[in-house]
Amino acid sequence: MGQCDDGLPVNPVDRGEKYLEDLILSNMVEVVSWKPNGTPRTCQVVTPLYDTFRRQAVDLGLLHIHDQKPKDSGPTQAESDRFKRRQSSIRWLAENSNIESFSLSDPYIIQRMRSFNSFYTRKGILTRDLGKFLRAVTSQNSHQLLRVLDLEGVYKPYLPQAIGRLVLLKYLGLRSTVLDSLPDSVGDLPQLETLDIKNTNIVHPVSLWKSKSLRHLYLNGFPVDPSILKRCTSSGFLPDLRTLTGLYVSSIDDNLVNGLMKSLRHLTKLGMKSQWSGNRGNNIAGWVSKLTNLQSLKLVMIEKDKESNTKTDKEKDKESPPPSLPSMPELRNLFDLYLRGRFQNVEANQLPSCLEFLTLSKSEFSEDPMHNLGQLQQLRTLSLLAKSYVGTEMRCSKDAFPSLRVLKLWQLTELTKLTVEPGSMHKLKELEIRKCPNLPFEGIDSLKHLESLEELILTNMPNEFFRDSEKKLEHCQVIEVQHWQPEEHHGEDEEPSSISARADLSGVHPSAPFTE
C-alpha cells in the first residue's frame, strides 16, 4: 500500500482512521460507544470544541441547522438580514424538524450545498415535505455540488428519478428508512462510492450492478441468484468494491460464484450469510479463500432444517458434518473475524496469525477452545457469544493470550468455571460476563492475580456475584448492568446498533458516524 511523505498510509480509509486515532489521543474527540471488536462505533467532538466550531461555522454561513422550534416572537430584522447574507455560503444543511418551513424560493440558498443530513425521524409519518425539498435540489444547478445525502432513519423518504442528476454524489445513506425500492437512476450516479440500504425492504437493487464507482455497499440480506450472477460476471461486477455486507448465498452454481469472487479481488470487508447442507458450506469456504485482500470477514452459516423435529434418529446420525473454515492462512491481511454457526475444528493453526479481533457465536464447541485460541499472538479482543461453548470449564494456560485486552463471555449457560493461570492474559484490561447463570464468583477466583484488569462488567448476573466481585477484586472497577434486553431485530449475541449514530447538531453531544 505504501506511505506518503508524512509517514501516513496512502489508502484514504487507513489515513482517516489514523487521523481519528490521533484526535482521540489528543482528547479532541471522545468515543461514545464501541463495536464488539474493540474499535470505535460512535465518536463525538468534545463539547467545548464543538460549541466553538459550530458557532463559527454557523456565523460564517458554512452550516445551517433547520430546527423548527416555537419562539415567542419571530426573528428580528437584524437576524433575518444576517441569515440572508449567509445563505449563499451554506455548505452543510442539517434538518432536525420539518423541512417545509425552510424557504426554497431563493435558488442560491442551496446552490453551493455539499452535504444534506436529515434527522427528522418520526416513525410512520411519510416525509412528503422532504420529497419536495429533494425535488428542488435535483431540479436546479445546485445538484452539481452535492456530495453527501444522508437520510438514515427517515421514514420512507421520496427519492425522485432525478436523483441521477447528482453527478458528484459520493455518499447515499438510506439505512433504516424502510424503503421498498430504489430509483433506477441510482445506478447511473458516476461518483457514488457508498450506498447504505441496510434495514430497508430493498432486496433486489438490480440497477446497482452497472455502477463502476461503488466502493462500499451495505445490503439487507440480498439473495444472490443465477440471473444476477450471470449479469455480474459478464459485465464486470463493481470492479472497485471494497466493502460488501448483507449478502445471502443459497443453492447456486459453483462456477458462477467463483466468477463473482474473482471479480471482487479488491474486497477488504465481507459480510455474508448462507445455509449449509451437504457440501454447500465447504464450497463457500473455498469461495471466500479466494478473497486474499480481506481484512474483515463476517460469516454466518445457518444449518438447514436444524430446528426441524421431524427427523428420525437415523437421519440425524447421517447428517453431514459442519462446514470447514475458509483456508485462513491464505487470508494474510485478515485481522477481524466473526463466525456464527458451527464449523469444523476451529484451531489456532487454521486462523491467520495476524488476527486481532475474533468473535464466535453458536459454535457449540464441547471442548474448551481456550487452549487453541490462546496461541494467537496478536489477538486483542475475544468475544465468545451465545452457545459458542457448551462445556462447563475453561482454562487459560501460562503464556496464553499474550496480547489480549478485552474478553467477552456472553450467554454461556453451562459455564461453571474460568481458570486463568499466572502468566496468562497479562495485558487483559476489560472482562465482560453477560448472562452466565451457572458461573459463581468462585469460578473466576483466579482473576485476582490479573493486575492489569481495569474493568469487570457484569450484565444480568446474580447480585451475589456482583457483591463478591466488589469485595475481592479491589484492583479493578466492577460495573453492574442488571436489565439488559436485546432489541427485537438483533440476536441476543449481537451489539444493538443505534439508528442515530450520527451528529445531533442541536444537542451538546454531537456524535459523528462510525458505523458498519
Coordinates of C-alpha atoms in Angstrom, one line a residue:
M1 CA 0.0 0.0 0.0
G2 CA 2.9 2.4 0.7
Q3 CA 3.1 5.6 2.7
C4 CA 3.1 9.3 1.9
D5 CA 6.0 11.6 2.8
D6 CA 4.4 12.3 6.2
G7 CA 4.6 8.6 7.0
L8 CA 0.8 8.1 6.8
P9 CA -0.8 5.4 4.7
V10 CA -1.8 6.2 1.1
N11 CA -5.2 4.4 1.4
P12 CA -7.7 7.2 2.4
V13 CA -9.6 4.9 4.8
D14 CA -6.5 4.0 6.7
R15 CA -5.3 7.6 6.6
G16 CA -8.7 8.7 8.1
E17 CA -8.5 6.1 10.9
K18 CA -5.0 7.3 11.7
Y19 CA -6.2 10.9 12.0
L20 CA -9.2 9.8 14.1
E21 CA -6.8 7.9 16.5
D22 CA -4.7 11.0 16.8
L23 CA -7.7 13.1 17.6
I24 CA -8.8 10.6 20.3
L25 CA -5.4 10.6 21.9
S26 CA -5.3 14.4 21.8
N27 CA -8.7 14.5 23.8
M28 CA -10.3 16.5 20.9
V29 CA -12.6 13.6 20.1
E30 CA -14.1 11.1 22.5
V31 CA -15.5 7.6 21.9
V32 CA -19.2 7.3 22.8
S33 CA -19.7 3.6 22.0
W34 CA -17.5 0.7 20.9
K35 CA -18.0 -2.2 18.5
P36 CA -17.7 -5.7 19.8
N37 CA -14.3 -6.0 18.2
G38 CA -13.0 -3.1 20.3
T39 CA -12.9 -0.4 17.7
P40 CA -15.0 2.9 17.9
R41 CA -18.6 2.7 16.8
T42 CA -19.6 6.3 17.5
C43 CA -17.5 9.3 18.2
Q44 CA -18.1 12.9 19.2
V45 CA -16.2 16.1 19.3
V46 CA -15.7 17.2 23.0
T47 CA -18.4 19.7 24.0
P48 CA -16.3 22.9 24.4
L49 CA -14.6 22.4 21.0
Y50 CA -17.9 21.5 19.3
D51 CA -19.7 24.6 20.8
T52 CA -16.9 26.8 19.4
F53 CA -16.6 25.3 16.0
R54 CA -20.4 25.0 15.5
R55 CA -20.9 28.7 16.4
Q56 CA -18.1 29.8 14.0
A57 CA -19.5 27.5 11.2
V58 CA -23.0 28.9 11.5
D59 CA -21.7 32.5 11.7
L60 CA -19.7 32.0 8.5
G61 CA -22.7 30.5 6.8
L62 CA -21.0 27.2 6.2
L63 CA -23.5 25.3 8.3
H64 CA -27.2 25.9 8.7
I65 CA -29.3 23.9 11.1
H66 CA -33.0 23.8 10.3
D67 CA -34.7 23.4 13.6
Q68 CA -38.4 24.3 13.8
K69 CA -38.7 25.2 17.5
P70 CA -41.5 27.5 18.8
K71 CA -40.5 31.1 19.6
D72 CA -42.3 33.8 21.5
S73 CA -41.7 36.0 18.5
G74 CA -40.2 35.7 15.0
P75 CA -36.6 36.6 14.1
T76 CA -35.6 40.2 14.4
Q77 CA -34.9 42.2 11.3
A78 CA -31.2 42.1 12.1
E79 CA -31.3 38.3 12.4
S80 CA -33.2 38.0 9.1
D81 CA -30.7 40.2 7.3
R82 CA -27.7 38.3 8.7
F83 CA -29.2 35.0 7.6
K84 CA -29.8 36.2 4.1
R85 CA -26.2 37.4 3.8
R86 CA -25.1 33.9 4.8
Q87 CA -27.5 31.9 2.6
S88 CA -25.3 31.9 -0.4
S89 CA -22.4 30.3 1.5
I90 CA -24.2 27.2 3.0
R91 CA -22.2 24.1 2.5
W92 CA -23.8 21.8 5.1
L93 CA -27.5 21.8 5.7
A94 CA -28.9 19.7 8.6
E95 CA -32.7 19.2 9.2
N96 CA -33.9 18.5 12.7
S97 CA -37.6 19.2 12.0
N98 CA -39.9 19.5 9.1
I99 CA -38.1 21.0 6.2
E100 CA -41.3 22.5 4.9
S101 CA -40.6 25.8 6.7
F102 CA -37.2 26.1 5.0
S103 CA -37.5 28.6 2.2
L104 CA -37.0 27.2 -1.2
S105 CA -37.9 30.4 -3.1
D106 CA -34.3 31.6 -3.4
P107 CA -32.3 29.2 -5.5
Y108 CA -29.0 30.5 -4.2
I109 CA -29.8 29.0 -0.7
I110 CA -28.8 25.5 -1.8
Q111 CA -26.6 26.5 -4.8
R112 CA -23.4 25.6 -3.0
M113 CA -24.6 22.9 -0.7
R114 CA -22.3 19.9 -0.4
S115 CA -24.0 17.9 2.3
F116 CA -27.6 17.4 3.5
N117 CA -28.4 15.4 6.6
S118 CA -31.9 14.8 7.9
F119 CA -32.6 13.8 11.5
Y120 CA -36.4 14.1 11.1
T121 CA -37.3 10.5 12.0
R122 CA -40.9 10.5 13.0
K123 CA -41.8 6.8 12.6
G124 CA -44.8 6.1 10.5
I125 CA -45.2 9.6 9.1
L126 CA -44.4 10.0 5.4
T127 CA -41.9 12.8 4.8
R128 CA -43.6 14.4 1.8
D129 CA -42.0 17.8 2.5
L130 CA -38.6 16.2 2.4
G131 CA -39.6 14.9 -1.1
K132 CA -40.4 18.4 -2.2
F133 CA -37.0 19.6 -1.0
L134 CA -35.2 16.8 -2.8
R135 CA -37.0 17.6 -6.0
A136 CA -35.9 21.2 -5.6
V137 CA -32.3 20.1 -5.1
T138 CA -32.3 18.0 -8.2
S139 CA -34.2 20.5 -10.4
Q140 CA -31.6 23.3 -10.0
N141 CA -28.0 23.7 -10.9
S142 CA -27.2 23.2 -7.2
H143 CA -27.2 19.4 -7.7
Q144 CA -23.8 19.7 -9.3
L145 CA -22.1 20.2 -6.0
L146 CA -23.9 17.9 -3.6
R147 CA -21.6 15.1 -2.3
V148 CA -23.5 13.7 0.7
L149 CA -27.1 12.8 1.1
D150 CA -27.8 11.1 4.5
L151 CA -31.4 10.2 5.3
E152 CA -30.7 7.5 7.8
G153 CA -33.8 6.7 10.0
V154 CA -36.2 8.9 7.9
Y155 CA -39.4 7.1 7.3
K156 CA -39.8 6.2 3.6
P157 CA -38.3 9.4 2.1
Y158 CA -39.4 10.1 -1.5
L159 CA -36.4 9.7 -3.9
P160 CA -37.1 11.2 -7.3
Q161 CA -35.8 9.6 -10.5
A162 CA -33.9 12.9 -11.0
I163 CA -31.6 11.8 -8.2
G164 CA -29.4 10.6 -11.1
R165 CA -28.6 14.2 -11.8
L166 CA -26.5 14.4 -8.6
V167 CA -23.4 13.8 -10.7
L168 CA -20.9 14.5 -7.8
L169 CA -22.8 12.5 -5.1
K170 CA -20.4 10.2 -3.3
Y171 CA -22.5 9.0 -0.2
L172 CA -26.1 8.0 -0.2
G173 CA -27.3 6.9 3.3
L174 CA -30.7 5.2 3.4
R175 CA -30.2 2.9 6.4
S176 CA -33.4 2.2 8.4
T177 CA -35.6 4.2 6.1
V178 CA -37.9 1.1 5.4
L179 CA -37.8 2.0 1.7
D180 CA -39.2 -0.7 -0.7
S181 CA -37.2 0.3 -3.8
L182 CA -34.5 2.5 -5.3
P183 CA -34.9 4.7 -8.4
D184 CA -33.1 3.0 -11.3
S185 CA -31.1 6.2 -11.8
V186 CA -29.1 5.5 -8.6
G187 CA -27.1 3.0 -10.7
D188 CA -26.2 5.9 -13.1
L189 CA -24.5 8.1 -10.4
P190 CA -21.0 8.4 -11.8
Q191 CA -19.3 9.3 -8.5
L192 CA -21.3 7.2 -6.0
E193 CA -18.8 5.4 -3.7
T194 CA -21.0 4.5 -0.7
L195 CA -24.6 3.2 -0.6
D196 CA -26.2 2.0 2.6
I197 CA -29.6 0.3 2.4
K198 CA -29.3 -1.8 5.5
N199 CA -32.5 -2.2 7.5
T200 CA -34.7 -1.4 4.5
N201 CA -37.1 -3.6 2.4
I202 CA -34.9 -3.3 -0.7
V203 CA -33.8 -6.8 -1.6
H204 CA -33.3 -6.6 -5.4
P205 CA -31.4 -3.4 -6.2
V206 CA -30.6 -4.7 -9.7
S207 CA -29.7 -1.3 -11.1
L208 CA -26.6 -1.1 -8.8
W209 CA -24.7 -3.8 -10.6
K210 CA -23.9 -1.5 -13.5
S211 CA -22.2 1.0 -11.2
K212 CA -18.5 1.4 -11.8
S213 CA -17.6 3.6 -8.8
L214 CA -19.1 1.9 -5.8
R215 CA -16.6 1.0 -3.1
H216 CA -18.8 0.4 0.0
L217 CA -22.2 -1.4 -0.3
Y218 CA -24.3 -2.3 2.7
L219 CA -27.2 -4.5 1.7
N220 CA -30.1 -6.0 3.6
G221 CA -30.0 -9.8 3.1
F222 CA -29.6 -9.5 -0.7
P223 CA -30.3 -13.0 -2.2
V224 CA -27.8 -13.9 -4.9
D225 CA -29.5 -15.8 -7.7
P226 CA -28.1 -17.2 -11.0
S227 CA -29.6 -14.5 -13.3
I228 CA -27.9 -11.7 -11.3
L229 CA -24.6 -13.7 -11.1
K230 CA -24.6 -14.2 -14.9
R231 CA -25.1 -10.5 -15.4
C232 CA -22.4 -9.5 -12.9
T233 CA -19.7 -11.9 -14.2
S234 CA -20.3 -10.9 -17.8
S235 CA -20.3 -7.1 -17.3
G236 CA -17.6 -6.8 -14.6
F237 CA -19.2 -6.7 -11.2
L238 CA -18.4 -3.5 -9.2
P239 CA -14.7 -3.5 -10.0
D240 CA -13.6 -1.1 -7.2
L241 CA -15.8 -2.6 -4.4
R242 CA -14.0 -2.7 -1.0
T243 CA -16.9 -3.4 1.4
L244 CA -19.8 -5.8 0.8
T245 CA -22.2 -6.7 3.6
G246 CA -25.7 -8.1 3.8
L247 CA -25.2 -10.8 1.1
Y248 CA -27.2 -14.0 1.2
V249 CA -26.0 -17.0 -0.8
S250 CA -28.3 -20.0 -1.3
S251 CA -28.0 -23.0 -3.6
I252 CA -26.5 -21.8 -6.8
D253 CA -23.9 -22.8 -9.4
D254 CA -20.4 -23.0 -8.0
N255 CA -18.8 -21.7 -11.3
L256 CA -21.0 -18.6 -11.2
V257 CA -20.0 -17.8 -7.6
N258 CA -16.3 -18.5 -8.4
G259 CA -16.7 -15.9 -11.2
L260 CA -18.2 -13.4 -8.7
M261 CA -15.4 -13.9 -6.2
K262 CA -12.8 -13.4 -8.8
S263 CA -14.4 -10.1 -9.8
L264 CA -14.3 -9.0 -6.1
R265 CA -10.5 -9.2 -5.9
H266 CA -10.2 -5.8 -4.2
L267 CA -12.7 -6.6 -1.5
T268 CA -11.4 -5.9 2.1
K269 CA -14.6 -6.4 4.1
L270 CA -17.2 -9.1 3.5
G271 CA -20.4 -9.9 5.5
M272 CA -22.2 -13.0 4.2
K273 CA -24.9 -15.4 5.3
S274 CA -25.7 -18.8 3.9
Q275 CA -27.4 -22.1 4.6
W276 CA -25.3 -25.3 4.7
S277 CA -26.2 -28.9 3.9
G278 CA -24.1 -31.5 2.3
N279 CA -21.1 -29.8 0.6
R280 CA -22.7 -26.3 0.4
G281 CA -20.8 -24.9 3.4
N282 CA -17.4 -26.3 2.2
N283 CA -17.9 -24.7 -1.2
I284 CA -18.5 -21.3 0.4
A285 CA -15.2 -21.8 2.4
G286 CA -13.4 -22.3 -0.9
W287 CA -15.0 -19.2 -2.4
V288 CA -14.1 -16.9 0.5
S289 CA -10.5 -18.2 0.4
K290 CA -10.0 -16.6 -3.0
L291 CA -10.5 -13.1 -1.5
T292 CA -6.9 -12.7 -0.4
N293 CA -7.2 -9.0 0.3
L294 CA -9.9 -9.4 3.0
Q295 CA -9.2 -7.6 6.3
S296 CA -12.6 -8.2 7.9
L297 CA -14.9 -11.2 7.5
K298 CA -18.3 -11.9 9.0
L299 CA -19.6 -15.4 8.0
V300 CA -22.9 -16.6 9.2
M301 CA -23.8 -20.2 8.4
I302 CA -27.3 -21.5 9.1
E303 CA -27.8 -25.2 9.4
K304 CA -30.7 -26.2 7.1
D305 CA -33.6 -27.8 8.9
K306 CA -31.7 -27.8 12.2
E307 CA -34.8 -26.8 14.1
S308 CA -37.0 -29.4 12.5
N309 CA -38.3 -32.1 14.8
T310 CA -39.4 -34.4 12.1
K311 CA -36.1 -36.2 11.6
T312 CA -35.6 -39.7 12.9
D313 CA -32.5 -40.7 15.0
K314 CA -31.0 -42.5 12.0
E315 CA -31.4 -39.4 9.8
K316 CA -29.7 -37.3 12.5
D317 CA -26.8 -39.7 12.7
K318 CA -26.3 -39.5 8.9
E319 CA -26.3 -35.7 8.9
S320 CA -23.4 -34.1 7.1
P321 CA -20.7 -32.7 9.3
P322 CA -20.5 -28.9 9.8
P323 CA -18.7 -26.9 7.0
S324 CA -15.0 -26.3 7.0
L325 CA -13.5 -22.9 7.7
P326 CA -12.1 -21.0 4.7
S327 CA -8.4 -21.5 4.2
M328 CA -7.3 -18.8 6.6
P329 CA -3.6 -19.0 6.1
E330 CA -4.2 -17.6 2.6
L331 CA -6.0 -14.6 4.1
R332 CA -2.8 -12.9 5.2
N333 CA -4.4 -9.5 5.8
L334 CA -7.4 -10.7 7.8
F335 CA -7.4 -9.1 11.3
D336 CA -11.1 -9.1 12.2
L337 CA -13.1 -12.4 12.0
Y338 CA -16.8 -13.0 13.1
L339 CA -18.1 -16.6 12.8
R340 CA -21.6 -17.5 13.6
G341 CA -22.7 -21.1 13.3
R342 CA -21.0 -24.5 13.6
F343 CA -17.7 -25.1 11.8
Q344 CA -15.2 -28.0 11.8
N345 CA -12.1 -27.8 14.0
V346 CA -11.6 -24.1 14.7
E347 CA -7.9 -24.3 15.8
A348 CA -5.2 -21.7 16.1
N349 CA -3.2 -23.1 13.2
Q350 CA -6.2 -22.7 10.9
L351 CA -6.6 -19.0 11.8
P352 CA -4.4 -16.2 10.4
S353 CA -1.5 -15.3 12.6
C354 CA -2.3 -11.5 12.2
L355 CA -5.8 -11.9 13.7
E356 CA -6.6 -9.2 16.3
F357 CA -10.4 -9.5 16.8
L358 CA -12.3 -12.8 16.9
T359 CA -16.0 -13.3 17.6
L360 CA -17.6 -16.8 17.9
S361 CA -21.3 -17.4 18.2
K362 CA -23.5 -20.5 18.1
S363 CA -20.3 -22.6 17.5
E364 CA -21.5 -25.2 20.1
F365 CA -17.9 -26.3 21.0
S366 CA -18.0 -29.1 23.5
E367 CA -14.2 -28.9 24.1
D368 CA -12.5 -26.0 25.7
P369 CA -11.4 -23.6 22.9
M370 CA -9.1 -21.6 25.1
H371 CA -6.1 -23.8 24.5
N372 CA -6.1 -23.3 20.8
L373 CA -7.2 -19.7 20.7
G374 CA -4.6 -18.7 23.4
Q375 CA -1.9 -19.4 20.9
L376 CA -2.9 -16.4 18.7
Q377 CA -0.1 -14.0 19.5
Q378 CA -1.7 -10.8 18.2
L379 CA -5.3 -11.4 19.4
R380 CA -6.6 -8.3 21.2
T381 CA -10.3 -8.9 21.6
L382 CA -12.0 -12.3 22.0
S383 CA -15.8 -12.5 22.2
L384 CA -17.4 -15.9 23.0
L385 CA -21.1 -15.2 22.5
A386 CA -24.3 -17.3 22.8
K387 CA -23.7 -21.0 22.6
S388 CA -20.2 -20.6 21.3
Y389 CA -19.1 -23.0 24.1
V390 CA -21.4 -25.6 25.7
G391 CA -18.9 -27.1 28.1
T392 CA -18.6 -26.4 31.8
E393 CA -15.0 -25.3 32.3
M394 CA -12.4 -23.1 30.5
R395 CA -8.7 -22.9 31.3
C396 CA -6.2 -20.3 30.1
S397 CA -2.7 -21.8 30.5
K398 CA 0.5 -20.0 31.2
D399 CA 1.7 -17.7 28.4
A400 CA -1.7 -17.9 26.6
F401 CA -3.3 -14.8 25.1
P402 CA -0.1 -12.6 25.3
S403 CA -1.8 -9.6 23.6
L404 CA -5.4 -9.9 24.8
R405 CA -7.0 -6.7 26.1
V406 CA -10.8 -7.5 26.0
L407 CA -12.6 -10.8 26.8
K408 CA -16.4 -11.1 26.4
L409 CA -18.3 -14.1 27.7
W410 CA -21.9 -13.9 26.8
Q411 CA -24.7 -16.3 27.5
L412 CA -22.5 -19.4 28.1
T413 CA -25.3 -21.0 30.1
E414 CA -23.3 -24.2 31.0
L415 CA -20.1 -22.5 32.2
T416 CA -19.2 -23.0 35.8
K417 CA -15.5 -22.2 36.0
L418 CA -12.9 -20.0 34.3
T419 CA -9.4 -20.6 35.3
V420 CA -6.6 -18.1 34.4
E421 CA -3.2 -19.4 35.2
P422 CA -0.4 -17.0 36.3
G423 CA 1.3 -15.6 33.2
S424 CA -1.8 -15.8 31.0
M425 CA -3.7 -12.7 29.8
H426 CA -1.2 -10.4 31.4
K427 CA -2.5 -7.4 29.4
L428 CA -6.2 -8.0 29.9
K429 CA -7.9 -4.7 30.7
E430 CA -11.7 -5.5 30.3
L431 CA -13.7 -8.6 31.1
E432 CA -17.4 -8.7 30.4
I433 CA -19.6 -11.5 31.7
R434 CA -23.2 -11.4 30.4
K435 CA -25.9 -13.8 31.4
C436 CA -23.9 -16.8 32.5
P437 CA -26.3 -18.1 35.2
N438 CA -24.3 -21.1 36.4
L439 CA -21.0 -19.3 36.9
P440 CA -20.4 -18.4 40.5
F441 CA -17.8 -15.9 41.6
E442 CA -15.7 -18.8 43.0
G443 CA -15.5 -19.9 39.3
I444 CA -13.4 -16.8 38.4
D445 CA -11.5 -16.6 41.6
S446 CA -8.2 -16.9 39.7
L447 CA -8.8 -13.4 38.2
K448 CA -7.4 -11.9 41.4
H449 CA -3.8 -12.1 40.2
L450 CA -4.6 -10.2 36.9
E451 CA -3.1 -6.8 37.9
S452 CA -3.8 -5.3 34.5
L453 CA -7.6 -5.8 34.8
E454 CA -9.3 -2.4 35.0
E455 CA -13.0 -3.2 34.4
L456 CA -15.2 -6.2 35.2
I457 CA -18.6 -5.6 33.5
L458 CA -21.4 -7.8 34.8
T459 CA -24.7 -7.9 32.8
N460 CA -27.7 -9.9 34.1
M461 CA -25.6 -11.7 36.7
P462 CA -26.8 -12.5 40.2
N463 CA -26.4 -9.8 42.9
E464 CA -24.3 -12.1 45.0
F465 CA -21.8 -12.4 42.1
F466 CA -21.6 -8.6 42.0
R467 CA -21.1 -8.2 45.7
D468 CA -18.3 -10.8 45.9
S469 CA -16.6 -9.2 42.9
E470 CA -16.5 -5.8 44.5
K471 CA -15.1 -7.2 47.7
K472 CA -12.4 -9.5 46.3
L473 CA -11.3 -7.7 43.1
E474 CA -10.1 -4.5 44.7
H475 CA -7.7 -3.6 41.9
C476 CA -10.4 -3.1 39.2
Q477 CA -13.7 -1.4 38.8
V478 CA -16.8 -3.6 38.9
I479 CA -19.7 -2.3 36.8
E480 CA -23.2 -3.9 37.1
V481 CA -25.7 -3.7 34.2
Q482 CA -28.8 -5.5 35.5
H483 CA -31.6 -5.0 33.0
W484 CA -30.1 -5.5 29.5
Q485 CA -32.6 -6.7 26.9
P486 CA -31.8 -7.4 23.3
E487 CA -33.7 -5.4 20.6
E488 CA -36.2 -7.2 18.5
H489 CA -34.2 -7.1 15.3
H490 CA -31.0 -8.2 16.8
G491 CA -29.9 -11.5 18.0
E492 CA -29.1 -11.9 21.7
D493 CA -25.4 -12.3 20.8
E494 CA -25.1 -9.0 18.9
E495 CA -24.5 -5.4 19.9
P496 CA -27.5 -3.3 19.1
S497 CA -26.5 -0.5 16.7
S498 CA -28.1 2.9 17.2
I499 CA -30.1 4.3 14.3
S500 CA -28.9 7.7 15.3
A501 CA -25.2 7.1 15.2
R502 CA -24.8 10.5 13.6
A503 CA -24.4 14.1 14.7
D504 CA -27.2 15.6 16.8
L505 CA -26.4 19.1 15.7
S506 CA -28.9 20.7 18.2
G507 CA -27.6 18.9 21.3
V508 CA -24.5 19.1 23.4
H509 CA -23.2 15.7 22.4
P510 CA -22.7 15.8 18.6
S511 CA -21.7 12.3 17.6
A512 CA -20.2 11.5 14.2
P513 CA -20.9 8.4 12.2
F514 CA -18.6 5.4 12.6
T515 CA -20.9 2.6 11.8
E516 CA -20.8 -0.6 9.7

